[in-house]
Coordinates of C-alpha atoms and ligand atoms in Angstrom, one line a residue:
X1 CA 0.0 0.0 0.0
X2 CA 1.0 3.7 -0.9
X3 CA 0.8 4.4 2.5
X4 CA 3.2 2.3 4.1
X5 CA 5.8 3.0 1.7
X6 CA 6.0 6.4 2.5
X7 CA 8.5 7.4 4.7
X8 CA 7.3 9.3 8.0
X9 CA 9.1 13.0 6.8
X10 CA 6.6 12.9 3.4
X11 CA 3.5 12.2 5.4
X12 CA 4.2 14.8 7.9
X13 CA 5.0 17.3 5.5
X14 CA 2.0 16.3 3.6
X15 CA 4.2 15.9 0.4
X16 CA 3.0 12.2 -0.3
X17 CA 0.0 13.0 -0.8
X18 CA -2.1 15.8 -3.0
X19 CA -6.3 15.9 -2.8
X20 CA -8.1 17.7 -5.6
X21 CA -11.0 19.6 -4.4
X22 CA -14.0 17.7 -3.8
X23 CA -16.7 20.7 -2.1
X24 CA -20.2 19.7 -2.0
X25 CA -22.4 21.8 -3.9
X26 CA -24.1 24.5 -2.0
X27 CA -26.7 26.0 -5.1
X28 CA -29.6 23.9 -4.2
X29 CA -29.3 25.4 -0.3
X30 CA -31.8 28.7 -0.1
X31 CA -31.0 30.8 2.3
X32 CA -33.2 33.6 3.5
X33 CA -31.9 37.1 4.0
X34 CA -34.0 36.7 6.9
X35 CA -35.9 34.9 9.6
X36 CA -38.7 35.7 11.5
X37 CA -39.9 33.3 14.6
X38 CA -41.6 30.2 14.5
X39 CA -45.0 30.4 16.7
X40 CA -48.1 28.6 16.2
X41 CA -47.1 27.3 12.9
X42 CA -46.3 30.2 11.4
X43 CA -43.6 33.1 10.7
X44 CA -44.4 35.5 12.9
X45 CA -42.4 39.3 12.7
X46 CA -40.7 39.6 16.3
X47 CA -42.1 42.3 18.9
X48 CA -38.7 43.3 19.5
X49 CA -37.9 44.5 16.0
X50 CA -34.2 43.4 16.7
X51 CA -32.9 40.6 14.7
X52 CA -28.8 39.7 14.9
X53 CA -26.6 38.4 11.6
X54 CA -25.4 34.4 12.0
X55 CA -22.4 33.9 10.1
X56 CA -20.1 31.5 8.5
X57 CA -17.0 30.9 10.5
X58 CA -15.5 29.8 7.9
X59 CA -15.6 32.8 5.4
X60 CA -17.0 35.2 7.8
X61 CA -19.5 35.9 5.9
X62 CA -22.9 37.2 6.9
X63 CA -25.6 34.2 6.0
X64 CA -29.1 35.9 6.9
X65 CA -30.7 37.9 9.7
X66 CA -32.6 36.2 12.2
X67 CA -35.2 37.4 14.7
X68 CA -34.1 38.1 18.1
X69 CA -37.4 37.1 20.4
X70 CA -37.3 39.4 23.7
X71 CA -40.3 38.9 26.5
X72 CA -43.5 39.3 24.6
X73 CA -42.9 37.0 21.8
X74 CA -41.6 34.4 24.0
X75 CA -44.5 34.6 26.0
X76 CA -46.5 34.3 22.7
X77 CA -44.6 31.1 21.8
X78 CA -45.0 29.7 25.2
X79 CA -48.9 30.4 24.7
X80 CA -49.3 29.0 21.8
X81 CA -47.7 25.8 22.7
X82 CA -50.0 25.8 25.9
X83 CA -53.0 26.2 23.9
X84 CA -52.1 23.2 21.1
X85 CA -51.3 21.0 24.4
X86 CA -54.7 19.7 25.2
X87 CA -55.9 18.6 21.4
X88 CA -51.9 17.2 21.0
X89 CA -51.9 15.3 23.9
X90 CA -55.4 13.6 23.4
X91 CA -54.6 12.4 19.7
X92 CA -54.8 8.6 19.7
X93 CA -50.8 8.0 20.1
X94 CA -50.6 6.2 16.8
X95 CA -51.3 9.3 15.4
X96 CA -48.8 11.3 17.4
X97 CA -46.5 8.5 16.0
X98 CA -47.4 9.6 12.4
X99 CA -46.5 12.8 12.9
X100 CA -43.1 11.8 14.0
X101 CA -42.5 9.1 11.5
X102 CA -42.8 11.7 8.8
X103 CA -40.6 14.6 10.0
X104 CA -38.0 11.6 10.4
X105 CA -38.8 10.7 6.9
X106 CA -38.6 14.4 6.0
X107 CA -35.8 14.9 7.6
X108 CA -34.0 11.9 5.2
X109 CA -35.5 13.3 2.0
X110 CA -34.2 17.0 2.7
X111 CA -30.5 15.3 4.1
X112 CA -28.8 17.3 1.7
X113 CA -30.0 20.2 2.5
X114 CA -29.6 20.0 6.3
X115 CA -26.2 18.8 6.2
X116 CA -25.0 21.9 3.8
X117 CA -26.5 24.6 6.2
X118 CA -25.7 23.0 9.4
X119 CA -22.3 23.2 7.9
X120 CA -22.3 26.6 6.6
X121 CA -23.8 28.0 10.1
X122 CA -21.3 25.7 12.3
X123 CA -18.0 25.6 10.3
X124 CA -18.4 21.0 10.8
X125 CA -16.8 19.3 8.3
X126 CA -19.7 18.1 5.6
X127 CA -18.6 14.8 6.3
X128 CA -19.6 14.9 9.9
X129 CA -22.7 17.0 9.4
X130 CA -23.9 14.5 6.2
X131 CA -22.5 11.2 7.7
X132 CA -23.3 12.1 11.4
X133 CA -25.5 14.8 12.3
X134 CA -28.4 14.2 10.1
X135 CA -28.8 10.6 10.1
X136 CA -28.8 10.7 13.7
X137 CA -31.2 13.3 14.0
X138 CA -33.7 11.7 11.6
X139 CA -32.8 8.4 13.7
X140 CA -33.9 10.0 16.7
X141 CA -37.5 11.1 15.4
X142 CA -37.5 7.6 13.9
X143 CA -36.9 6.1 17.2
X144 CA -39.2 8.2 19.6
X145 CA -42.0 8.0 17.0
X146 CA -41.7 3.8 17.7
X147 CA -42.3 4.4 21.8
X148 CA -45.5 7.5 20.9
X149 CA -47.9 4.6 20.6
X150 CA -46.2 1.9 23.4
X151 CA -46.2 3.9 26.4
X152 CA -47.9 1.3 28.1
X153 CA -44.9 -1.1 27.6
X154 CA -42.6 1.6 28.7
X155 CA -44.0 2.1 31.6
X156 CA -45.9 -1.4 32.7
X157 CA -48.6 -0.8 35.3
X158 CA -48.2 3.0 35.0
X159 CA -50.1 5.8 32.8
X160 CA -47.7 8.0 31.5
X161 CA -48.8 11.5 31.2
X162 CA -47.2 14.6 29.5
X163 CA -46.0 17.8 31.5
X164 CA -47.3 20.5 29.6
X165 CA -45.0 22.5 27.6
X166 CA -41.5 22.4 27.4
X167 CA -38.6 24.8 27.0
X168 CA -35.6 23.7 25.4
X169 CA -32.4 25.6 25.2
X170 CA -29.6 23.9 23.1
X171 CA -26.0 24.6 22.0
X172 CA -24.0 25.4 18.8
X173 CA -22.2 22.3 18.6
X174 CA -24.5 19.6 17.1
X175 CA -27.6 22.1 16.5
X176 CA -29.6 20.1 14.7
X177 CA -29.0 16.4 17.0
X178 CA -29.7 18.4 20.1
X179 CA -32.8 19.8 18.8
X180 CA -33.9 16.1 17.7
X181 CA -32.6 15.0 20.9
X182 CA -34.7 17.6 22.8
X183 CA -38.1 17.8 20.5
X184 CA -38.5 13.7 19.5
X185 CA -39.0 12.3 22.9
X186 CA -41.0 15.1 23.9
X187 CA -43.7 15.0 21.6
X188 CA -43.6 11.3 21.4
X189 CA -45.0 11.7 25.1
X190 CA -47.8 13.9 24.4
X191 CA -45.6 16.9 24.8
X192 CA -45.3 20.2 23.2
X193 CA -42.0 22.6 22.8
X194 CA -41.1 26.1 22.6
X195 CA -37.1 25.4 22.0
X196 CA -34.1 28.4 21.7
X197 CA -31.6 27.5 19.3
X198 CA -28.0 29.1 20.2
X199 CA -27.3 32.1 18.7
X200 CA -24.3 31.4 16.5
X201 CA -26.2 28.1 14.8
X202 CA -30.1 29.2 14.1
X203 CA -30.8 28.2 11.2
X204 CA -30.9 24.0 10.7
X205 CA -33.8 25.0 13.2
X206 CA -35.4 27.2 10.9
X207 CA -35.1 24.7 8.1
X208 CA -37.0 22.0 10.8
X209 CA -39.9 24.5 11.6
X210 CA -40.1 24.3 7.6
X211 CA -40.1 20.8 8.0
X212 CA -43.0 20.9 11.1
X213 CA -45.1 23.0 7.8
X214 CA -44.2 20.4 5.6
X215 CA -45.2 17.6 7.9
X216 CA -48.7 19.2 8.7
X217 CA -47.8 19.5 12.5
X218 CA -50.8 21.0 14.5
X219 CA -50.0 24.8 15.2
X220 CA -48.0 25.3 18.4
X221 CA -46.8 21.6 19.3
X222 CA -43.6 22.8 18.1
X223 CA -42.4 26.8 18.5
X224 CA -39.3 27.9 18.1
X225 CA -37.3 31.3 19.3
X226 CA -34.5 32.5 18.3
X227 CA -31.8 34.8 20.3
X228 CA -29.3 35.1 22.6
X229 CA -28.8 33.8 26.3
X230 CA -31.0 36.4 27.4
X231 CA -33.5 34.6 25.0
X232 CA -32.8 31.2 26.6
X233 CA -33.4 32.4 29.9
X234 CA -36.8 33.7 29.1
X235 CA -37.5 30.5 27.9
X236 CA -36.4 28.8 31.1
X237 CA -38.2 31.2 33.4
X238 CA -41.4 31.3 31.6
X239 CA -43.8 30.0 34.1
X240 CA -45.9 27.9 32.4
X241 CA -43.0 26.0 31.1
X242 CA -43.0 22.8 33.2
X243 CA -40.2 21.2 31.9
X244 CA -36.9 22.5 31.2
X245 CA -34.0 21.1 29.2
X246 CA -30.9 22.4 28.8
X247 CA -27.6 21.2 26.4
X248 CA -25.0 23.7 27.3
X249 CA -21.9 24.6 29.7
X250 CA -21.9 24.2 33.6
X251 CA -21.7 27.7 34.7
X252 CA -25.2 28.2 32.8
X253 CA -26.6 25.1 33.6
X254 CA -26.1 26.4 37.5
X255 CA -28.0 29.4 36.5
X256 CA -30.6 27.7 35.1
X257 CA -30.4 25.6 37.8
X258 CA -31.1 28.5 40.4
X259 CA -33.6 30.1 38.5
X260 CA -36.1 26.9 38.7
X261 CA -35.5 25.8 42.0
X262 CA -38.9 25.8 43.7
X263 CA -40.9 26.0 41.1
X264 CA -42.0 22.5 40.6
X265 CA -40.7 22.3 36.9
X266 CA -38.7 19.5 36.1
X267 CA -35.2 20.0 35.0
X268 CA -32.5 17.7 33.4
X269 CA -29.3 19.0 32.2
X270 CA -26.6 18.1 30.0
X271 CA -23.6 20.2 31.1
X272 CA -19.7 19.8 30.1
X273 CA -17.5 17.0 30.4
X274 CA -13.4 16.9 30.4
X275 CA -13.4 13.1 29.5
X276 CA -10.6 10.5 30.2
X277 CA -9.6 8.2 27.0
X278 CA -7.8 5.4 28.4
X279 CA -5.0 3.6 26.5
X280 CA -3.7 0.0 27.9
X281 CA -0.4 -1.5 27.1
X282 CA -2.6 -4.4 25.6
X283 CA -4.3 -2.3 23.4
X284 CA -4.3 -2.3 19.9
X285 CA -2.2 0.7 18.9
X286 CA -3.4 1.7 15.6
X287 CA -6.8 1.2 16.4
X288 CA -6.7 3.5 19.5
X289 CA -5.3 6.1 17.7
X290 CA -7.8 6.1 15.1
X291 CA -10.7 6.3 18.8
X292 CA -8.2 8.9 20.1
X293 CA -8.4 11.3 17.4
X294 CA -12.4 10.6 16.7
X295 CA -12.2 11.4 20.3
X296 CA -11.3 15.0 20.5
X297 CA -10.5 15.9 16.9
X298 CA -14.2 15.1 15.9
X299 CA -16.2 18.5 15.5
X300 CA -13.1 20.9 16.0
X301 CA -13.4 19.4 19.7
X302 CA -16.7 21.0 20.1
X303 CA -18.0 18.1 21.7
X304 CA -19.5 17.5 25.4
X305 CA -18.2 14.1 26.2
X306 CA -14.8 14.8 23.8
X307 CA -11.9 12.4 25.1
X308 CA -9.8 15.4 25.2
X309 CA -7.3 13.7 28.5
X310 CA -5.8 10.9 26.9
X311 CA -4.2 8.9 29.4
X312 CA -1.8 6.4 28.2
X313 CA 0.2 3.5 30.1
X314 CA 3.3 4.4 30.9
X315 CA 5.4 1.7 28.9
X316 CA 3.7 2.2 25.5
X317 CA 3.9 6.2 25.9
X318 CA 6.6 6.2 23.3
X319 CA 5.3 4.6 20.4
X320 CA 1.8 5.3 20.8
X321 CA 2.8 9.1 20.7
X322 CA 4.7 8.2 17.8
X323 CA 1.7 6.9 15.9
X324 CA -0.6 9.8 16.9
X325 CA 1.7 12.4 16.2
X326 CA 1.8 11.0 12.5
X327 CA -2.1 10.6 12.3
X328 CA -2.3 13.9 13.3
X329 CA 0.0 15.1 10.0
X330 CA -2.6 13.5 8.4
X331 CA -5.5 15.1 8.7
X332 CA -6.3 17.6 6.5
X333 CA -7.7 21.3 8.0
X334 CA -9.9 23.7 6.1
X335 CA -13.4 24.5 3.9
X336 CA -16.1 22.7 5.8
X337 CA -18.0 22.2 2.7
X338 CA -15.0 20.2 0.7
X339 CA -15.7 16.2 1.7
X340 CA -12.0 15.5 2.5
X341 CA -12.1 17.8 5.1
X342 CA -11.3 16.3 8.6
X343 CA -11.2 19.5 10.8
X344 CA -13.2 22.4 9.9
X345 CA -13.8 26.2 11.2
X346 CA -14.0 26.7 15.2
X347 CA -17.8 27.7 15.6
X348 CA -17.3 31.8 16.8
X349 CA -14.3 34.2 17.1
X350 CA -15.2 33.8 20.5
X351 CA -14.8 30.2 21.2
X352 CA -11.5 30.8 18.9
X353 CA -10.5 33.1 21.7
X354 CA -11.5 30.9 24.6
X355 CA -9.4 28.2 23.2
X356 CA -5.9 30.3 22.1
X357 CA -6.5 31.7 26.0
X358 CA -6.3 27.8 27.1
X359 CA -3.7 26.9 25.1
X360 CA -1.6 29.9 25.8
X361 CA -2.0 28.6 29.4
X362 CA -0.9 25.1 28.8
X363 CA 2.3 26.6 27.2
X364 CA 2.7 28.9 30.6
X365 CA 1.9 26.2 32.9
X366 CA 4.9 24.3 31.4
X367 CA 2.9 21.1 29.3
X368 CA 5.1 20.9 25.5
X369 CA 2.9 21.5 22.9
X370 CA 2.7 19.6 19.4
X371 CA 0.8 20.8 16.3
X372 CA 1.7 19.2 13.1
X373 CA 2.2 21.8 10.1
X374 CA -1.1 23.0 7.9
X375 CA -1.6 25.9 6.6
X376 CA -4.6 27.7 8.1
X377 CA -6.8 29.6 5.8
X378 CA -6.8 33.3 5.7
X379 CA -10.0 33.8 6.8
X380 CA -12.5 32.7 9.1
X381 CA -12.1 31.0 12.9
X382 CA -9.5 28.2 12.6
X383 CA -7.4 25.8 14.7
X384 CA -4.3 23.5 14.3
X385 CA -5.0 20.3 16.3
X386 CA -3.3 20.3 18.8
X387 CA -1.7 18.4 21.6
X388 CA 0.0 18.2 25.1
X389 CA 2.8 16.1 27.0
X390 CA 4.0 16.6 30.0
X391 CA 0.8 17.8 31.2
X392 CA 0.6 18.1 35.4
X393 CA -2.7 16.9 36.6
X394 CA -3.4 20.6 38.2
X395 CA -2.6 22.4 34.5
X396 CA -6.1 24.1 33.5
X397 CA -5.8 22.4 30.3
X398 CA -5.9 19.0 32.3
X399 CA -8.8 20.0 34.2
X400 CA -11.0 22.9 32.1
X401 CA -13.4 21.9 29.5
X402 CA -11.3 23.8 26.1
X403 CA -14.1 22.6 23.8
X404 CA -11.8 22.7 20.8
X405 CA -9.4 20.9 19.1
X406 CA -7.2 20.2 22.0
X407 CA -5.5 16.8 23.7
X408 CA -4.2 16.7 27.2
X409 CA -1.4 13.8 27.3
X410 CA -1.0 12.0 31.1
X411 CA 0.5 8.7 31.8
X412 CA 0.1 5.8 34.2
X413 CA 1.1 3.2 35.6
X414 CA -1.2 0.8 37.0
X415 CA -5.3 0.3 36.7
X416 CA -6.1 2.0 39.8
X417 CA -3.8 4.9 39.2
X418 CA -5.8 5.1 36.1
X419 CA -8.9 5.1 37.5
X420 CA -7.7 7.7 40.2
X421 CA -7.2 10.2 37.6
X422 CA -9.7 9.5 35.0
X423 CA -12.4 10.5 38.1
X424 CA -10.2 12.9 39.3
X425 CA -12.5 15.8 37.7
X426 CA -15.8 17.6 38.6
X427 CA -17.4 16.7 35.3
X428 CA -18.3 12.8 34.9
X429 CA -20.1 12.6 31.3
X430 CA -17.8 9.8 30.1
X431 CA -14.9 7.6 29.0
X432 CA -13.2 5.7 27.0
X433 CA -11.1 2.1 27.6
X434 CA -8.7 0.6 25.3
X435 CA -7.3 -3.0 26.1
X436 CA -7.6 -6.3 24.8
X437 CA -9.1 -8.2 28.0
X438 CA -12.8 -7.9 28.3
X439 CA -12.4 -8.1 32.0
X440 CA -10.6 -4.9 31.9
X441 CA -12.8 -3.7 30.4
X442 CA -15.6 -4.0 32.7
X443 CA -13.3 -3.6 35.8
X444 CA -13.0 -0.1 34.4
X445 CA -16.2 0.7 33.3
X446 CA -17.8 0.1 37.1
X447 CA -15.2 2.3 38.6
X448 CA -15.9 5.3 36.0
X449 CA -17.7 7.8 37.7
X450 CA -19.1 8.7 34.2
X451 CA -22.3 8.4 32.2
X452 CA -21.2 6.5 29.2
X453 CA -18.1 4.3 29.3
X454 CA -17.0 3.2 25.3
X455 CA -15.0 0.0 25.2
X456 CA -12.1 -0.2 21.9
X457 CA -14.4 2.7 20.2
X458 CA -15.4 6.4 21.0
X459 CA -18.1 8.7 20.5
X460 CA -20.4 6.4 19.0
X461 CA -24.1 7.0 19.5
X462 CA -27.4 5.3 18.6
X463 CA -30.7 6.5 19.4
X464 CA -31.6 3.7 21.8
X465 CA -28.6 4.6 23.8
X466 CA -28.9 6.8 27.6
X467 CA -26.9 9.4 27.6
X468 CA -26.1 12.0 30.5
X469 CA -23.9 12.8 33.4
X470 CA -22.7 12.7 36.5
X471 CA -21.7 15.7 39.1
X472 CA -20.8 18.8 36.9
X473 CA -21.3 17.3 33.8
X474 CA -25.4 17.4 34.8
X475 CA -27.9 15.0 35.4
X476 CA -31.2 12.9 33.4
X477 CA -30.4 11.3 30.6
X478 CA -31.3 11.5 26.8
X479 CA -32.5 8.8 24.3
X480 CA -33.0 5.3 25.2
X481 CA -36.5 4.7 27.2
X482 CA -34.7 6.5 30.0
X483 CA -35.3 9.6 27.8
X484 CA -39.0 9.4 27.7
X485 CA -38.8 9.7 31.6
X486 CA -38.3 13.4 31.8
X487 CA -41.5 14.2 29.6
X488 CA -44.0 12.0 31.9
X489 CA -46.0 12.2 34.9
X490 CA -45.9 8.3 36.3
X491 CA -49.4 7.7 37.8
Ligands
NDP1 P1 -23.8 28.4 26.8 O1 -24.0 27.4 27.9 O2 -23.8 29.8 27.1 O3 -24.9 28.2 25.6 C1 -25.8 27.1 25.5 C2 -27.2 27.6 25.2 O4 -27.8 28.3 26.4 C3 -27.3 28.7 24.1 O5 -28.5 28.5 23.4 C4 -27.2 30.0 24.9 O6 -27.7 31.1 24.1 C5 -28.1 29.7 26.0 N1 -28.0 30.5 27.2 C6 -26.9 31.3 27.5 N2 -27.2 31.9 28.7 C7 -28.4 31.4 29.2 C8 -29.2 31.7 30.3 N3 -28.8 32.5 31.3 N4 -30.4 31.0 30.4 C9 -30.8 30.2 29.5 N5 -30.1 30.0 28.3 C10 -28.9 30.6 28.2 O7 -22.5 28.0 26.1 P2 -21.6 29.0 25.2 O8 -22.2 29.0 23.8 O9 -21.5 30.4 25.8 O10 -20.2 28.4 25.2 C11 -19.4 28.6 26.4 C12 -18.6 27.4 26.8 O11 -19.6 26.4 27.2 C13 -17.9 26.7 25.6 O12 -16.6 27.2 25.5 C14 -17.9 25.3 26.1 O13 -16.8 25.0 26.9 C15 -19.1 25.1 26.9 N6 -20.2 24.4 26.1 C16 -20.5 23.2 26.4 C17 -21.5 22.5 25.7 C18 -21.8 21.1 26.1 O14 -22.6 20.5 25.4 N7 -21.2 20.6 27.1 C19 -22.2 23.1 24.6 C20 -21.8 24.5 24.4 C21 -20.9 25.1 25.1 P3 -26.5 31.8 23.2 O15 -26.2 30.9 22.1 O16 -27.2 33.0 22.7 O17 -25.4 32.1 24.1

């Protein structure tokens, strides 16, 4: 093979190999110059009159105005989900199903067209946002729409009844998933939703009120507001919301937190993570590497549960480092829209900031950073991967969630020392185990003090599949049956 003929120098200079652009086409994408809000089935003008620009980070360009909904108009949404509650959560469940089976199948037929915008908005590589995003999302519809009619068997010997209305607030880094992750198993129970996109990613979620037209969805079982955190927080606070969930970082999540307590509404959050992916001498070396950059090169790093502290047994530290240094040569950085694209734009100028400040950090804090040579375009929000040896276990990059492109390099020695450090961390959303015995395996995986533990894989997700967190990293889980729990009364 090519590949293994070539000495390490060419594929770390890139000189072995040459790709010819391969972008996806963007022409059949419309774009609006603007977006009003989504309430009661319709685009409705927003009281506030203020609307804010979402751009691509990748060119910088301004994609389209959307509505910035203050006070009134989310109290507007919030009604009109209240009203379409009663007549939504008395249809015959096999017809809520219906519903739900066809925005999953719309959802498919318009894949394309997702995948290109969430791209375009988010600065993902297409290949994630085509192969990833989407599918899931659609999967997610597909799944809850199988439970809408088989509540019963959920929930032997108990009625399940819906809440009422609930508020959604979701984050920039898998904007479309989190909204199928939020709205499916909602209105699968009998539900409906007013849910706040984030600010820098608005407009997959336009595109899906488009789809909630297209499917025929009663008025108001689905509303959606768009603006800032100030937005989100209106949303939260309304009070005839009874359900709040929130995808997002832990200092809001504690707001959010604060700002229910005693109120009687029900609460789950999915907050950050700082995950430990962890390497065994018995593990197979090429394989991990491949689950170690998934891990925390996937999405620019934007990623909740990202394996972003590897930590690697002492007596394979050499080689393994060897291997990922020259994976990470490999991978090829720029337009998001070009299908051989592994690492795209960072999401904001913002985040781009938060992560140089973490970086700089590392450096000062004495950890030896790596980044193989690319050359970043000239405009738009980008970062090298990146990685760290000699990391301390008290360096802020060992311990703060970067949420970019950035791995954290530790060592150790034995299983338990492992373990030690892998839960030595506020967050506890989840982690990864590479090694060849099975019992390992499960040793590990009942000592994680995390949600999810993957076993010789990472970041792989299914519909069917409880996900959530422990301590800072939140608490209630998503998908699976458990995901259904939020959105009922038991009786
Ligand atoms: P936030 O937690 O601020 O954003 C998540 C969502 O909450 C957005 O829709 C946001 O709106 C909204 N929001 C902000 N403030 C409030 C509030 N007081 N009440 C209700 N909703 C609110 O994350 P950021 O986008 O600011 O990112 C900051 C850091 O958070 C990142 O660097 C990353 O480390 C972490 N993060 C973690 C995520 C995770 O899944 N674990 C996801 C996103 C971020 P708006 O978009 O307008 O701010």
């Amino acid at each position: 093979m090519a590949i293994a003929s070539r000495k390490p120098a060419e594929l770390a200079t890139g000189a072995a190999f040459e790709y010819a652009p391969a972008p996806e086409a963007s022409d059949h994408v419309k774009i609006a110059s603007r977006y009003d809000l989504f309430i009661g089935g319709k685009s409705v003008r927003p009281h506030s009159k203020h609307r804010f620009a979402t751009v691509n980070p990748a060119t910088e360009e301004v994609l389209s105005e959307v509505a910035e909904a203050d006070e009134v108009d989310v109290d507007r949404a919030v009604t009109a989900a209240a009203s379409a509650f009663g007549s939504w959560a008395a249809l015959p469940p096999a017809r809520r199903a219906r519903y739900l089976f066809r925005i999953s199948r719309l959802m498919q037929e318009r894949a394309r067209e997702l995948a290109v915008i969430e791209t375009m908005d988010g600065g993902k590589p297409i290949k994630e946002s085509r192969d990833v995003d989407v599918p899931l999302a659609a999967a997610h519809f597909f799944y809850y729409a199988g439970w809408a009619d088989k509540l019963e068997w959920a929930f032997p010997n108990r009625r399940a009844l819906p809440l009422g209305v609930a508020g959604q607030v979701i984050p920039w880094n898998f904007p479309l998933l989190m909204l199928a992750w939020k709205i499916a198993p909602a209105l699968a129970a009998g539900n409906t939703v007013v849910l706040k996109p984030a600010e820098t990613t608005p407009l997959t979620a336009m595109l899906f009120a488009d789809i909630c037209v297209q499917a025929e969805l009663p008025p108001g079982v689905v509303n959606i507001v768009t603006g800032a955190g100030g937005t989100g927080a209106l949303v939260t606070g309304h009070p005839n919301v009874r359900k709040v969930a929130f995808t997002g970082s832990t200092e809001v999540g504690k707001l959010i937190q604060r700002q229910v307590a005693g109120t009687g509404k029900r609460l789950t959050l999915e907050l950050g993570g700082k995950a430990a992916n962890i390497v065994f001498d018995d593990a197979p070396l090429d394989q991990a590497v491949e689950g170690i950059v998934n891990g925390i090169y996937f999405n620019q790093g934007h990623v909740c549960c990202a394996g972003s502290r590897l930590l690697v047994q002492e007596s394979i530290m050499g080689p393994l480092l060897e291997k990922l240094k020259l994976r990470l040569a490999t991978l090829r950085l720029g337009d998001p829209l070009d299908k051989n694209t592994d690492i795209g734009a960072i999401n904001s100028r913002q985040q781009l900031q938060k992560i140089e400040g973490l970086v700089a950090s590392g450096v000062a804090e004495g950890a030896e950073i790596y980044q193989p040579e690319c050359r970043l375009p000239d405009r738009g929000y980008w970062f090298r991967p990146t990685l760290f040896t000699g990391v301390a276990q008290s360096h802020r990059i060992a311990r703060e969630e970067i949420f970019g492109p950035v791995l954290a390099v530790l060592t150790f020695r034995t299983p338990d020392e492992a373990v030690e450090k892998a839960n030595n961390t506020p967050y506890g959303l989840s982690a990864g185990v590479w090694t060849d015995k099975g019992s390992r395996i499960l040793w590990m995986a009942e000592r994680m003090r995390a949600g999810v533990v993957w076993a010789n894989t990472y970041n792989r997700f299914d519909p069917s599949s409880p996900f959530g967190g422990y301590k800072e990293s939140g608490f209630g889980r998503e998908g699976g049956l458990q995901g259904l729990l939020p959105y009922v009364e038991l009786s």
